[in-house]
PDB file of C-alpha atoms in Angstrom:
ATOM      1  CA  UNK A   1      -1.030 -27.581  11.064  1.00 47.00           C
ATOM      2  CA  UNK A   2       2.108 -27.658   8.906  1.00 48.00           C
ATOM      3  CA  UNK A   3       2.370 -25.126   6.131  1.00 56.00           C
ATOM      4  CA  UNK A   4       4.134 -26.674   3.168  1.00 60.00           C
ATOM      5  CA  UNK A   5       6.053 -24.431   0.763  1.00 67.00           C
ATOM      6  CA  UNK A   6       5.452 -21.530   3.141  1.00 75.00           C
ATOM      7  CA  UNK A   7       1.702 -21.134   2.497  1.00 82.00           C
ATOM      8  CA  UNK A   8      -1.654 -22.713   1.915  1.00 83.00           C
ATOM      9  CA  UNK A   9      -5.175 -21.609   1.035  1.00 86.00           C
ATOM     10  CA  UNK A  10      -7.949 -22.384   3.488  1.00 90.00           C
ATOM     11  CA  UNK A  11     -11.726 -22.342   2.976  1.00 92.00           C
ATOM     12  CA  UNK A  12     -13.296 -20.531   5.934  1.00 94.00           C
ATOM     13  CA  UNK A  13     -16.588 -19.404   7.454  1.00 94.00           C
ATOM     14  CA  UNK A  14     -17.083 -16.916  10.250  1.00 93.00           C
ATOM     15  CA  UNK A  15     -19.810 -14.940  11.983  1.00 92.00           C
ATOM     16  CA  UNK A  16     -17.439 -11.939  12.060  1.00 89.00           C
ATOM     17  CA  UNK A  17     -16.163 -10.005   9.058  1.00 88.00           C
ATOM     18  CA  UNK A  18     -12.756 -11.494   8.206  1.00 88.00           C
ATOM     19  CA  UNK A  19      -9.726  -9.250   8.617  1.00 85.00           C
ATOM     20  CA  UNK A  20      -6.064  -9.728   7.789  1.00 84.00           C
ATOM     21  CA  UNK A  21      -4.093 -10.526  10.933  1.00 84.00           C
ATOM     22  CA  UNK A  22      -1.185 -12.522  12.244  1.00 85.00           C
ATOM     23  CA  UNK A  23      -0.408 -14.763  15.169  1.00 86.00           C
ATOM     24  CA  UNK A  24       2.951 -15.989  16.397  1.00 84.00           C
ATOM     25  CA  UNK A  25       3.766 -18.019  13.276  1.00 84.00           C
ATOM     26  CA  UNK A  26       1.258 -17.208  10.540  1.00 86.00           C
ATOM     27  CA  UNK A  27      -0.093 -14.314   8.468  1.00 86.00           C
ATOM     28  CA  UNK A  28      -3.797 -14.614   7.536  1.00 88.00           C
ATOM     29  CA  UNK A  29      -5.128 -12.795   4.460  1.00 88.00           C
ATOM     30  CA  UNK A  30      -8.829 -13.295   3.608  1.00 89.00           C
ATOM     31  CA  UNK A  31     -10.038 -12.985  -0.009  1.00 87.00           C
ATOM     32  CA  UNK A  32     -13.125 -13.812  -2.084  1.00 88.00           C
ATOM     33  CA  UNK A  33     -15.275 -12.829   0.894  1.00 91.00           C
ATOM     34  CA  UNK A  34     -18.999 -13.490   0.474  1.00 92.00           C
ATOM     35  CA  UNK A  35     -21.750 -12.596   2.922  1.00 91.00           C
ATOM     36  CA  UNK A  36     -23.880 -15.623   3.768  1.00 92.00           C
ATOM     37  CA  UNK A  37     -26.806 -16.028   6.113  1.00 91.00           C
ATOM     38  CA  UNK A  38     -25.402 -15.462   9.594  1.00 89.00           C
ATOM     39  CA  UNK A  39     -21.837 -14.644   8.600  1.00 90.00           C
ATOM     40  CA  UNK A  40     -19.175 -14.854   5.919  1.00 93.00           C
ATOM     41  CA  UNK A  41     -17.667 -17.462   3.651  1.00 94.00           C
ATOM     42  CA  UNK A  42     -14.189 -16.815   2.285  1.00 93.00           C
ATOM     43  CA  UNK A  43     -10.816 -18.179   1.323  1.00 91.00           C
ATOM     44  CA  UNK A  44      -7.730 -17.255   3.245  1.00 90.00           C
ATOM     45  CA  UNK A  45      -4.044 -17.222   2.376  1.00 88.00           C
ATOM     46  CA  UNK A  46      -2.157 -18.530   5.375  1.00 89.00           C
ATOM     47  CA  UNK A  47       1.524 -17.749   5.063  1.00 88.00           C
ATOM     48  CA  UNK A  48       4.275 -18.938   7.383  1.00 86.00           C
ATOM     49  CA  UNK A  49       5.861 -15.902   9.024  1.00 82.00           C
ATOM     50  CA  UNK A  50       9.319 -17.223   8.014  1.00 84.00           C
ATOM     51  CA  UNK A  51       8.373 -18.113   4.435  1.00 81.00           C
ATOM     52  CA  UNK A  52      10.790 -17.246   1.668  1.00 81.00           C
ATOM     53  CA  UNK A  53       8.773 -14.622  -0.238  1.00 75.00           C
ATOM     54  CA  UNK A  54      10.632 -15.423  -3.437  1.00 75.00           C
ATOM     55  CA  UNK A  55       9.062 -18.906  -3.404  1.00 78.00           C
ATOM     56  CA  UNK A  56       5.485 -17.726  -2.946  1.00 79.00           C
ATOM     57  CA  UNK A  57       3.209 -17.974  -5.991  1.00 81.00           C
ATOM     58  CA  UNK A  58       2.812 -14.817  -8.075  1.00 84.00           C
ATOM     59  CA  UNK A  59      -0.919 -14.659  -7.217  1.00 83.00           C
ATOM     60  CA  UNK A  60      -0.095 -14.261  -3.512  1.00 83.00           C
ATOM     61  CA  UNK A  61       2.564 -11.617  -4.184  1.00 83.00           C
ATOM     62  CA  UNK A  62       0.103  -9.681  -6.374  1.00 85.00           C
ATOM     63  CA  UNK A  63      -2.599 -10.025  -3.728  1.00 84.00           C
ATOM     64  CA  UNK A  64      -0.267  -8.704  -1.025  1.00 82.00           C
ATOM     65  CA  UNK A  65       0.842  -5.813  -3.239  1.00 84.00           C
ATOM     66  CA  UNK A  66      -2.807  -4.914  -3.887  1.00 85.00           C
ATOM     67  CA  UNK A  67      -3.654  -5.081  -0.163  1.00 81.00           C
ATOM     68  CA  UNK A  68      -0.640  -2.957   0.789  1.00 79.00           C
ATOM     69  CA  UNK A  69      -1.588  -0.374  -1.836  1.00 81.00           C
ATOM     70  CA  UNK A  70      -5.169  -0.272  -0.490  1.00 81.00           C
ATOM     71  CA  UNK A  71      -3.740   0.129   3.019  1.00 75.00           C
ATOM     72  CA  UNK A  72      -1.484   2.973   1.854  1.00 75.00           C
ATOM     73  CA  UNK A  73      -4.452   4.718   0.195  1.00 80.00           C
ATOM     74  CA  UNK A  74      -6.539   4.324   3.358  1.00 77.00           C
ATOM     75  CA  UNK A  75      -3.738   5.905   5.396  1.00 73.00           C
ATOM     76  CA  UNK A  76      -3.501   8.804   2.922  1.00 75.00           C
ATOM     77  CA  UNK A  77      -7.281   9.287   3.040  1.00 76.00           C
ATOM     78  CA  UNK A  78      -7.203   9.280   6.831  1.00 73.00           C
ATOM     79  CA  UNK A  79      -4.426  11.881   6.716  1.00 68.00           C
ATOM     80  CA  UNK A  80      -6.538  14.071   4.417  1.00 69.00           C
ATOM     81  CA  UNK A  81      -9.444  13.879   6.874  1.00 68.00           C
ATOM     82  CA  UNK A  82      -7.140  14.600   9.801  1.00 63.00           C
ATOM     83  CA  UNK A  83      -5.723  17.616   7.967  1.00 60.00           C
ATOM     84  CA  UNK A  84      -9.184  19.131   7.560  1.00 63.00           C
ATOM     85  CA  UNK A  85      -9.095  19.775  11.310  1.00 61.00           C
ATOM     86  CA  UNK A  86      -5.501  19.628  12.534  1.00 57.00           C
ATOM     87  CA  UNK A  87      -5.055  19.839  16.286  1.00 59.00           C
ATOM     88  CA  UNK A  88      -2.608  22.724  15.981  1.00 69.00           C
ATOM     89  CA  UNK A  89      -3.240  25.735  13.769  1.00 74.00           C
ATOM     90  CA  UNK A  90      -0.758  26.076  10.884  1.00 80.00           C
ATOM     91  CA  UNK A  91       0.183  22.390  11.065  1.00 81.00           C
ATOM     92  CA  UNK A  92      -0.776  19.249   9.189  1.00 81.00           C
ATOM     93  CA  UNK A  93      -0.574  15.530   9.823  1.00 79.00           C
ATOM     94  CA  UNK A  94       2.187  13.727   7.936  1.00 81.00           C
ATOM     95  CA  UNK A  95       2.200   9.923   7.674  1.00 77.00           C
ATOM     96  CA  UNK A  96       5.328   8.236   8.993  1.00 78.00           C
ATOM     97  CA  UNK A  97       6.491   4.636   9.319  1.00 70.00           C
ATOM     98  CA  UNK A  98       8.258   3.719  12.547  1.00 68.00           C
ATOM     99  CA  UNK A  99       8.928   0.459  14.337  1.00 66.00           C
ATOM    100  CA  UNK A 100       6.931  -1.506  11.783  1.00 62.00           C
ATOM    101  CA  UNK A 101       3.818   0.649  12.163  1.00 66.00           C
ATOM    102  CA  UNK A 102       2.210   3.509  10.302  1.00 70.00           C
ATOM    103  CA  UNK A 103       1.512   6.604  12.335  1.00 74.00           C
ATOM    104  CA  UNK A 104       1.167  10.368  11.941  1.00 77.00           C
ATOM    105  CA  UNK A 105       3.196  13.271  13.213  1.00 82.00           C
ATOM    106  CA  UNK A 106       2.137  16.903  13.345  1.00 82.00           C
ATOM    107  CA  UNK A 107       4.399  19.097  11.194  1.00 86.00           C
ATOM    108  CA  UNK A 108       4.325  22.750  10.159  1.00 84.00           C
ATOM    109  CA  UNK A 109       2.267  23.373   7.025  1.00 84.00           C
ATOM    110  CA  UNK A 110       4.064  25.950   4.886  1.00 84.00           C
ATOM    111  CA  UNK A 111       0.898  26.418   2.788  1.00 83.00           C
ATOM    112  CA  UNK A 112      -1.586  26.826   5.655  1.00 84.00           C
ATOM    113  CA  UNK A 113      -3.936  29.760   5.146  1.00 85.00           C
ATOM    114  CA  UNK A 114      -4.720  32.032   8.038  1.00 88.00           C
ATOM    115  CA  UNK A 115      -1.209  32.073   9.480  1.00 88.00           C
ATOM    116  CA  UNK A 116       0.796  35.243   9.997  1.00 89.00           C
ATOM    117  CA  UNK A 117       2.924  34.264   6.968  1.00 89.00           C
ATOM    118  CA  UNK A 118      -0.144  33.598   4.815  1.00 90.00           C
ATOM    119  CA  UNK A 119      -3.132  35.627   6.050  1.00 93.00           C
ATOM    120  CA  UNK A 120      -6.604  35.099   4.585  1.00 92.00           C
ATOM    121  CA  UNK A 121      -7.900  37.841   2.277  1.00 94.00           C
ATOM    122  CA  UNK A 122     -10.752  39.394   4.285  1.00 91.00           C
ATOM    123  CA  UNK A 123     -14.127  39.956   2.581  1.00 93.00           C
ATOM    124  CA  UNK A 124     -17.258  41.605   3.909  1.00 93.00           C
ATOM    125  CA  UNK A 125     -19.692  39.012   5.243  1.00 93.00           C
ATOM    126  CA  UNK A 126     -17.106  36.292   5.878  1.00 93.00           C
ATOM    127  CA  UNK A 127     -16.859  34.405   9.157  1.00 93.00           C
ATOM    128  CA  UNK A 128     -13.584  35.018  10.961  1.00 92.00           C
ATOM    129  CA  UNK A 129     -12.087  32.659  13.511  1.00 90.00           C
ATOM    130  CA  UNK A 130     -10.155  33.409  16.641  1.00 90.00           C
ATOM    131  CA  UNK A 131      -6.355  33.201  16.207  1.00 89.00           C
ATOM    132  CA  UNK A 132      -6.535  33.200  12.388  1.00 90.00           C
ATOM    133  CA  UNK A 133      -4.798  36.009  10.502  1.00 92.00           C
ATOM    134  CA  UNK A 134      -6.539  38.182   7.906  1.00 95.00           C
ATOM    135  CA  UNK A 135      -5.487  40.945   5.551  1.00 95.00           C
ATOM    136  CA  UNK A 136      -7.226  43.717   3.665  1.00 94.00           C
ATOM    137  CA  UNK A 137      -4.281  43.808   1.253  1.00 94.00           C
ATOM    138  CA  UNK A 138      -2.531  46.511   3.263  1.00 94.00           C
ATOM    139  CA  UNK A 139      -2.662  45.612   6.958  1.00 94.00           C
ATOM    140  CA  UNK A 140      -2.736  42.315   8.853  1.00 95.00           C
ATOM    141  CA  UNK A 141      -5.310  41.504  11.534  1.00 95.00           C
ATOM    142  CA  UNK A 142      -5.654  38.629  13.993  1.00 94.00           C
ATOM    143  CA  UNK A 143      -8.989  37.111  14.947  1.00 93.00           C
ATOM    144  CA  UNK A 144      -9.874  37.819  18.587  1.00 95.00           C
ATOM    145  CA  UNK A 145     -13.325  36.246  18.305  1.00 92.00           C
ATOM    146  CA  UNK A 146     -15.306  33.979  16.017  1.00 92.00           C
ATOM    147  CA  UNK A 147     -18.184  35.430  14.031  1.00 93.00           C
ATOM    148  CA  UNK A 148     -19.069  37.805  11.195  1.00 95.00           C
ATOM    149  CA  UNK A 149     -17.629  41.300  11.736  1.00 95.00           C
ATOM    150  CA  UNK A 150     -19.387  44.343  10.297  1.00 94.00           C
ATOM    151  CA  UNK A 151     -16.050  45.585   8.956  1.00 93.00           C
ATOM    152  CA  UNK A 152     -12.380  44.681   9.193  1.00 93.00           C
ATOM    153  CA  UNK A 153     -12.053  47.335  11.901  1.00 91.00           C
ATOM    154  CA  UNK A 154     -14.679  45.567  14.115  1.00 94.00           C
ATOM    155  CA  UNK A 155     -12.628  45.130  17.313  1.00 94.00           C
ATOM    156  CA  UNK A 156     -15.067  42.507  18.658  1.00 94.00           C
ATOM    157  CA  UNK A 157     -13.603  40.107  16.093  1.00 95.00           C
ATOM    158  CA  UNK A 158     -10.333  41.503  14.679  1.00 95.00           C
ATOM    159  CA  UNK A 159      -7.311  43.319  16.026  1.00 94.00           C
ATOM    160  CA  UNK A 160      -4.827  45.152  13.813  1.00 94.00           C
ATOM    161  CA  UNK A 161      -1.253  43.879  14.150  1.00 90.00           C
TER     162      UNK A 161
END
């Protein structure tokens, strides 16, 4: 099919939820998606991969901007979830853009609590975790076990530095 003026709008149906994608020559962007019995009915912007973006209608440019912003927000939200449990203590996931793709890299988190630079203020009854650092305001301790120590001097859980 020839795409005139770099784009066209197609009426589509599918048994699968429509997703934006591309093939060798065309970008596909579904919109106005409606669930119907047994699938989906939607319209789809089909844009030639070599189209001059300056000649695309404003509605398509606005649609693409909205989709990219939603994508950016989804990446940020994913990063927030990933940072709740980073793979390396004292680090956080930072979004990066390389080779046309979004990804994450693990970087040092200057504000991470529980590091030697920023120990957690210990309180009676709190759960301590192995390898985290704690302070009583005077001395620093490292967690050697996970649990609830009876005191900050409980050597089953904490060791004074």
